[in-house]
PDB file of C-alpha atoms in Angstrom:
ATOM      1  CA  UNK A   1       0.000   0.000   0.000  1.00  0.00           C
ATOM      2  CA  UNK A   2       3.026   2.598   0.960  1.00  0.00           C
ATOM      3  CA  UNK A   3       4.604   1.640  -2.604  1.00  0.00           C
ATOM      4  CA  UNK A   4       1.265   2.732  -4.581  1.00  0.00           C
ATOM      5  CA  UNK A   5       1.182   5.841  -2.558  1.00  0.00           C
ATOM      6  CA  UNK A   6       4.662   6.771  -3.578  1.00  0.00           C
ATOM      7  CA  UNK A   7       4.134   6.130  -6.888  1.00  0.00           C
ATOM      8  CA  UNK A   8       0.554   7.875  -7.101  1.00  0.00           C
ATOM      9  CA  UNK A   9       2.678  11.197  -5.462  1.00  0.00           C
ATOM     10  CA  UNK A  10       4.839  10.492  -8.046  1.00  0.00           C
ATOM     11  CA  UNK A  11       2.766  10.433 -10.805  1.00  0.00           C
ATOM     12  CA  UNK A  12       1.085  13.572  -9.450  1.00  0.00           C
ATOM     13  CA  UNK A  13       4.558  15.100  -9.159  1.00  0.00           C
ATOM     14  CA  UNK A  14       5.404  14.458 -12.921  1.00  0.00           C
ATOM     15  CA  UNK A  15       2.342  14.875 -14.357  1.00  0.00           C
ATOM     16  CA  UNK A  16       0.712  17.949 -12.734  1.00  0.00           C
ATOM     17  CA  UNK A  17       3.481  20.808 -13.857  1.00  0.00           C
ATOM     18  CA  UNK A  18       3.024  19.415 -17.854  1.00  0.00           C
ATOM     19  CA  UNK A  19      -0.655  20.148 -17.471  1.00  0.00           C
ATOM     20  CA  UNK A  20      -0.016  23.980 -16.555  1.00  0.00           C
ATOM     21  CA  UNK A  21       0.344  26.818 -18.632  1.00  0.00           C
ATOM     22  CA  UNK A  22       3.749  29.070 -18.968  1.00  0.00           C
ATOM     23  CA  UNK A  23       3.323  32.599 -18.634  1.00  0.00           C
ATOM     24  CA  UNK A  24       5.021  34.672 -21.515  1.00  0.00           C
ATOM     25  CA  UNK A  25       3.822  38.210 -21.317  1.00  0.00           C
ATOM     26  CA  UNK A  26       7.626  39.147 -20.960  1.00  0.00           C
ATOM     27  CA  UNK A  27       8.232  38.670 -24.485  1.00  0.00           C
ATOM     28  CA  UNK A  28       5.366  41.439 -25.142  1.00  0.00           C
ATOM     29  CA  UNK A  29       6.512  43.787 -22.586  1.00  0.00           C
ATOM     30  CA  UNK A  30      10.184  43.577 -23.890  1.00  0.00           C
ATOM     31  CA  UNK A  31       9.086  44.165 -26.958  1.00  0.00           C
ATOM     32  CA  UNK A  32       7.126  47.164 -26.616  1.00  0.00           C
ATOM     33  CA  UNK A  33      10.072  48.655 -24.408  1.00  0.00           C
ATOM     34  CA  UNK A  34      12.248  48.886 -27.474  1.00  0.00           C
ATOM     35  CA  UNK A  35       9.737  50.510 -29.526  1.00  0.00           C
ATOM     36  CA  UNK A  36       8.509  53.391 -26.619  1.00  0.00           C
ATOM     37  CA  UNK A  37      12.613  53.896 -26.398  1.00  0.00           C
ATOM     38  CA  UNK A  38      12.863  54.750 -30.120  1.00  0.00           C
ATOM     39  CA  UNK A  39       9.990  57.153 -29.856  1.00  0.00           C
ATOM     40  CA  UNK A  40      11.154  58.803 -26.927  1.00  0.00           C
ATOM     41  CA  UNK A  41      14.742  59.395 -28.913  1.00  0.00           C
ATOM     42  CA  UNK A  42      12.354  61.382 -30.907  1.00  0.00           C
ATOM     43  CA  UNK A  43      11.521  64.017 -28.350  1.00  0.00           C
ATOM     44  CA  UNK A  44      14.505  65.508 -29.263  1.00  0.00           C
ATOM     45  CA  UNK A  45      14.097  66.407 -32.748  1.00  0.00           C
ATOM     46  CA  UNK A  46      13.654  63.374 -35.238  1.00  0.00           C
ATOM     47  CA  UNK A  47      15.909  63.051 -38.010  1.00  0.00           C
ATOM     48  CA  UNK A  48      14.352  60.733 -41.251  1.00  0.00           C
ATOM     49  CA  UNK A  49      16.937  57.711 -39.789  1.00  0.00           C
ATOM     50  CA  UNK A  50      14.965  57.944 -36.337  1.00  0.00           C
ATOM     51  CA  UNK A  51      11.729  57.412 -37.226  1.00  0.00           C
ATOM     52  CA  UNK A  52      12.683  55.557 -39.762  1.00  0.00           C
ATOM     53  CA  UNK A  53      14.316  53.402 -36.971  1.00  0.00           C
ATOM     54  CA  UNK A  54      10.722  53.772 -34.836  1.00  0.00           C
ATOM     55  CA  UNK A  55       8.831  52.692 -37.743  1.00  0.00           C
ATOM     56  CA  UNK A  56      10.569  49.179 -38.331  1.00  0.00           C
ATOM     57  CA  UNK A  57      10.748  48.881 -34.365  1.00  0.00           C
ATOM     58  CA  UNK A  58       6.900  49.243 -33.943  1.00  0.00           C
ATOM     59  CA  UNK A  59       5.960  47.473 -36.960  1.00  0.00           C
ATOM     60  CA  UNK A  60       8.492  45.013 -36.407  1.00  0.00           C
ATOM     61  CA  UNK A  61       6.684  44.536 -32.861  1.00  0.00           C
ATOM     62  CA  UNK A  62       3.149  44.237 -34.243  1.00  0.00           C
ATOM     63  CA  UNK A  63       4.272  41.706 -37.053  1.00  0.00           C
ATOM     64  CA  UNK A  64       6.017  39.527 -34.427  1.00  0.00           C
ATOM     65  CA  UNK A  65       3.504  39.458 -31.378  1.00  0.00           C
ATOM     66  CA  UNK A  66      -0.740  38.957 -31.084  1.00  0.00           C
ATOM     67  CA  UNK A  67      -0.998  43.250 -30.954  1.00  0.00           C
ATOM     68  CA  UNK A  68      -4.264  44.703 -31.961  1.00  0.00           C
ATOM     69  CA  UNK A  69      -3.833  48.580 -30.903  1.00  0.00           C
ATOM     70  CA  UNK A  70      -1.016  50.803 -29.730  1.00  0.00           C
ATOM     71  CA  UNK A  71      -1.636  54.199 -28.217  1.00  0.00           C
ATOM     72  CA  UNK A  72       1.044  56.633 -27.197  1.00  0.00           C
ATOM     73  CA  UNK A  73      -0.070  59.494 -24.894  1.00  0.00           C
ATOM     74  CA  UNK A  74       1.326  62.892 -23.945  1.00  0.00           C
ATOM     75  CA  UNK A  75       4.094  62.530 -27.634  1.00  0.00           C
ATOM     76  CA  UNK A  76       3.520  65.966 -28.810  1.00  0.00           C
ATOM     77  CA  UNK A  77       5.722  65.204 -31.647  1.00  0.00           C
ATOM     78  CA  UNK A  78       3.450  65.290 -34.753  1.00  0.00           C
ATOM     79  CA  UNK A  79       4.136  62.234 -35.578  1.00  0.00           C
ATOM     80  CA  UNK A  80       0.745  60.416 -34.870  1.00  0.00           C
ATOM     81  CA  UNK A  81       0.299  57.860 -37.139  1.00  0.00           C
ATOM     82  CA  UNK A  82      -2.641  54.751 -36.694  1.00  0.00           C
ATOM     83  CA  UNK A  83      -1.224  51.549 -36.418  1.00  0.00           C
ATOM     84  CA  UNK A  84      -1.885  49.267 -39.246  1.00  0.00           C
ATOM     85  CA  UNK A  85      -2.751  46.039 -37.669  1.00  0.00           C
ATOM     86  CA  UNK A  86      -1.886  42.853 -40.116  1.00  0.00           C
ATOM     87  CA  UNK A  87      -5.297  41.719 -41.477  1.00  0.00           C
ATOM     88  CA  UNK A  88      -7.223  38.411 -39.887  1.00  0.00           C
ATOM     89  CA  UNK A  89      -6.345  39.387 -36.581  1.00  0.00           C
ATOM     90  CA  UNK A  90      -9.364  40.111 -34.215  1.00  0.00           C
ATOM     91  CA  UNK A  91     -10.937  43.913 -33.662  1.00  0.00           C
ATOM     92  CA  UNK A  92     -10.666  44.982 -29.840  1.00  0.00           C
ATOM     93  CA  UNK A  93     -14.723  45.287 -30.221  1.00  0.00           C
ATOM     94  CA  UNK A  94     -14.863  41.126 -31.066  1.00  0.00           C
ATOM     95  CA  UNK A  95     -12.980  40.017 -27.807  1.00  0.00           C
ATOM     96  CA  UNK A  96     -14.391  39.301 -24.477  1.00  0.00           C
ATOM     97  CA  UNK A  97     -12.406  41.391 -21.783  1.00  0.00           C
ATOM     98  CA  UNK A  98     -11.015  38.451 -20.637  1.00  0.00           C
ATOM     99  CA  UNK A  99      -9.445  37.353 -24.039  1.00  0.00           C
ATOM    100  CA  UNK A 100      -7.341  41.018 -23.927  1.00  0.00           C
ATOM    101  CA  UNK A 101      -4.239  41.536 -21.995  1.00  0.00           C
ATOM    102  CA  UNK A 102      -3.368  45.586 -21.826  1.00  0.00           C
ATOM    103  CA  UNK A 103       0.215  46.925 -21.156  1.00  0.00           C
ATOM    104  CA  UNK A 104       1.595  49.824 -20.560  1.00  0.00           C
ATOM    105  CA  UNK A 105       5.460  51.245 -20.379  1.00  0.00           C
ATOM    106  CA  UNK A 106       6.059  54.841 -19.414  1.00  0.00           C
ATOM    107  CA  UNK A 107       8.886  57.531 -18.772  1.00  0.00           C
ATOM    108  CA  UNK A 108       9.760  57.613 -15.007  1.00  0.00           C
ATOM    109  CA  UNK A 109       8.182  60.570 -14.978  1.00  0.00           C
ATOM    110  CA  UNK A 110       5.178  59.076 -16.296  1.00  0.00           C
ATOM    111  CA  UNK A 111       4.851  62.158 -18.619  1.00  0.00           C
ATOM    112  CA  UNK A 112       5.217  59.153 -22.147  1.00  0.00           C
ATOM    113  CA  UNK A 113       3.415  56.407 -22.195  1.00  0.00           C
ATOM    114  CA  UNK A 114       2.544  53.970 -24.653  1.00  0.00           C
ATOM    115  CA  UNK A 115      -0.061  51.072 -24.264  1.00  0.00           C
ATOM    116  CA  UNK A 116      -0.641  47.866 -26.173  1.00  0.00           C
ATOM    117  CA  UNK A 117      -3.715  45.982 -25.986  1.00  0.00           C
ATOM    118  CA  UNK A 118      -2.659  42.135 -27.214  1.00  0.00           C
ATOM    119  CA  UNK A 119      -5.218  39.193 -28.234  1.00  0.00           C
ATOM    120  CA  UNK A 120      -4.689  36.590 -25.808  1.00  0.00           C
ATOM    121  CA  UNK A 121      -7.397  34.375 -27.132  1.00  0.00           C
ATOM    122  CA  UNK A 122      -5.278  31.358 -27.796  1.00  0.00           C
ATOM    123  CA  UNK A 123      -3.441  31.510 -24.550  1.00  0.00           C
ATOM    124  CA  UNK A 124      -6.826  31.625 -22.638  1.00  0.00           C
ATOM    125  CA  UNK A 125      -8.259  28.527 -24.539  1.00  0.00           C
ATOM    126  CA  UNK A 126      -5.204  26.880 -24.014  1.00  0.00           C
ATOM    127  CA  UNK A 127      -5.325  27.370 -20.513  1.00  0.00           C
ATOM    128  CA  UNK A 128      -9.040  25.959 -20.392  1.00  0.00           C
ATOM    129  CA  UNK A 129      -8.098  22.661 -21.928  1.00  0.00           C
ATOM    130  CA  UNK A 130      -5.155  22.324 -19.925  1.00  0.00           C
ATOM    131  CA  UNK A 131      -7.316  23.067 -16.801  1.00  0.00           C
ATOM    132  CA  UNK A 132      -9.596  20.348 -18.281  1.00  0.00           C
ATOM    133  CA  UNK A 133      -6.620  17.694 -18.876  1.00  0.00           C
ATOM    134  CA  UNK A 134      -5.278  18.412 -15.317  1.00  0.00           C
ATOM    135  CA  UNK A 135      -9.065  18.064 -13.532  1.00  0.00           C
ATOM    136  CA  UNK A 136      -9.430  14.858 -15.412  1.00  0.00           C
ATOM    137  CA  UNK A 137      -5.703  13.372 -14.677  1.00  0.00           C
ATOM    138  CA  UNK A 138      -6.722  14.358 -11.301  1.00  0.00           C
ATOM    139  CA  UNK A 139      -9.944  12.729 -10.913  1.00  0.00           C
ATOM    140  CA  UNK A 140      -8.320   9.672 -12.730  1.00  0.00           C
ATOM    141  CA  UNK A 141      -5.609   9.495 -10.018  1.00  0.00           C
ATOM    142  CA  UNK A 142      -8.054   9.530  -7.395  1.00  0.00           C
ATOM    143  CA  UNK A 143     -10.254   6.800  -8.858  1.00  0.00           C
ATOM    144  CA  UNK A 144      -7.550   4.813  -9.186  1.00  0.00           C
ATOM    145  CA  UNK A 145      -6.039   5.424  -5.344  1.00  0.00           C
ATOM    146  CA  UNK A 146      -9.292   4.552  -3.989  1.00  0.00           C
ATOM    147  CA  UNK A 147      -9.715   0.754  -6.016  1.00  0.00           C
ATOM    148  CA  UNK A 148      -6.372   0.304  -5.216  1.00  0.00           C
ATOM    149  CA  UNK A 149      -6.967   1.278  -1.364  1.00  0.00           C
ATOM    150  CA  UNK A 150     -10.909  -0.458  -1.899  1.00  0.00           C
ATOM    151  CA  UNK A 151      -8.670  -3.638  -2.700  1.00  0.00           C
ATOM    152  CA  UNK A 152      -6.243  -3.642  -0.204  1.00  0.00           C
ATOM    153  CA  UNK A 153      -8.946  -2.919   2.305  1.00  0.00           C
ATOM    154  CA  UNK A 154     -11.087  -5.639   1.206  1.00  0.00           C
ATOM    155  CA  UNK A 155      -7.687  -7.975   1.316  1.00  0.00           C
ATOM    156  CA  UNK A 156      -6.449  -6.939   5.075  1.00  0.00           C
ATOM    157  CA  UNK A 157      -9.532  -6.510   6.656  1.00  0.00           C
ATOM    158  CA  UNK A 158     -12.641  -7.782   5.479  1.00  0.00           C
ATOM    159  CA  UNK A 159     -11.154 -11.014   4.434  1.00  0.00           C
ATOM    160  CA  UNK A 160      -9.837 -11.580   7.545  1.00  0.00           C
ATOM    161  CA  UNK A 161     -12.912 -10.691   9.562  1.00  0.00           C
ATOM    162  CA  UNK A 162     -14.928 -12.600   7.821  1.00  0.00           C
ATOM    163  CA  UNK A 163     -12.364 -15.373   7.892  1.00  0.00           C
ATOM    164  CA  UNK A 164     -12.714 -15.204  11.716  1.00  0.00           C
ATOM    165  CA  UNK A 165     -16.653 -15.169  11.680  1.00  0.00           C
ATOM    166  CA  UNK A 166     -16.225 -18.222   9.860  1.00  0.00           C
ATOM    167  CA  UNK A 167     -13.950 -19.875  12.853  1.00  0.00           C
ATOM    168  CA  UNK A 168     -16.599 -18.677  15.768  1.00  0.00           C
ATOM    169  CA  UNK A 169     -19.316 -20.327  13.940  1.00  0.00           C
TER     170      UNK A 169
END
């Protein structure tokens, strides 16, 4: 009985971190730090090589990440352009709040900001079937710990007891 308890704690102990999600919201953050640092080298007079520079940084960043709307705030630059966002990617009016992660990287003076809403859709529905897989491996582990212990049971005590009863009669 101590062996299948081992082994069910070690089953558990394998099993349950490959049924959990990684968090990766670093990669967005990162990304959108290099772009709000070539904008802010604009404050101080943009030459056609440094917003050139922005330009491939920011759409660099939308091309390589689930973006769906940038907004900078208090740039007073003239350089407010819309972000194109690649087509087939989903409108911040289709998602459910939930399905939208928001970031936002400022100055330390908090005077520049710039903030990214991202389509987390996938992520979120990957996280409900994992939460699914690791409820069922869960439920499956238990099931199986209590026939096992059912058996054992059944095998040290009942037998015995009834092996007894037997003897008195």
């Amino acid at each position: 009985t101590t062996k299948k308890v081992i082994v069910g704690i070690l089953i558990m102990l394998i099993g349950i971190p490959l049924l959990q999600t990684d968090e990766v919201a670093y990669r967005n953050k990162f990304a959108m730090t290099t772009v709000f640092e070539n904008r802010m080298l604009l404050l101080d007079g943009a030459d056609n090589n440094q917003v050139e520079n922005w330009e491939f940084a920011e759409s660099l960043f939308v091309e390589s990440t689930d973006c769906i709307d940038i907004t900078y705030s208090g740039f007073n630059d003239g350089l407010v352009k819309e972000t194109i966002v690649p087509e087939g990617r989903s409108r911040m009016q289709e998602l459910r709040i939930d399905a939208m992660e928001v970031i936002t990287v400022s100055d330390a003076s908090f005077m520049h900001s710039m903030t990214s809403v991202f389509d987390i859709t996938g992520r979120v529905r990957e996280e409900a079937i994992l939460g699914i897989l690791l409820t069922s491996f869960v439920i499956i582990l238990l099931g199986l710990g209590m026939v096992s212990f059912t058996k054992d049971v059944h095998n040290l005590v009942i037998v015995p007891i009834e092996h007894m009863i037997q003897l008195v009669r």
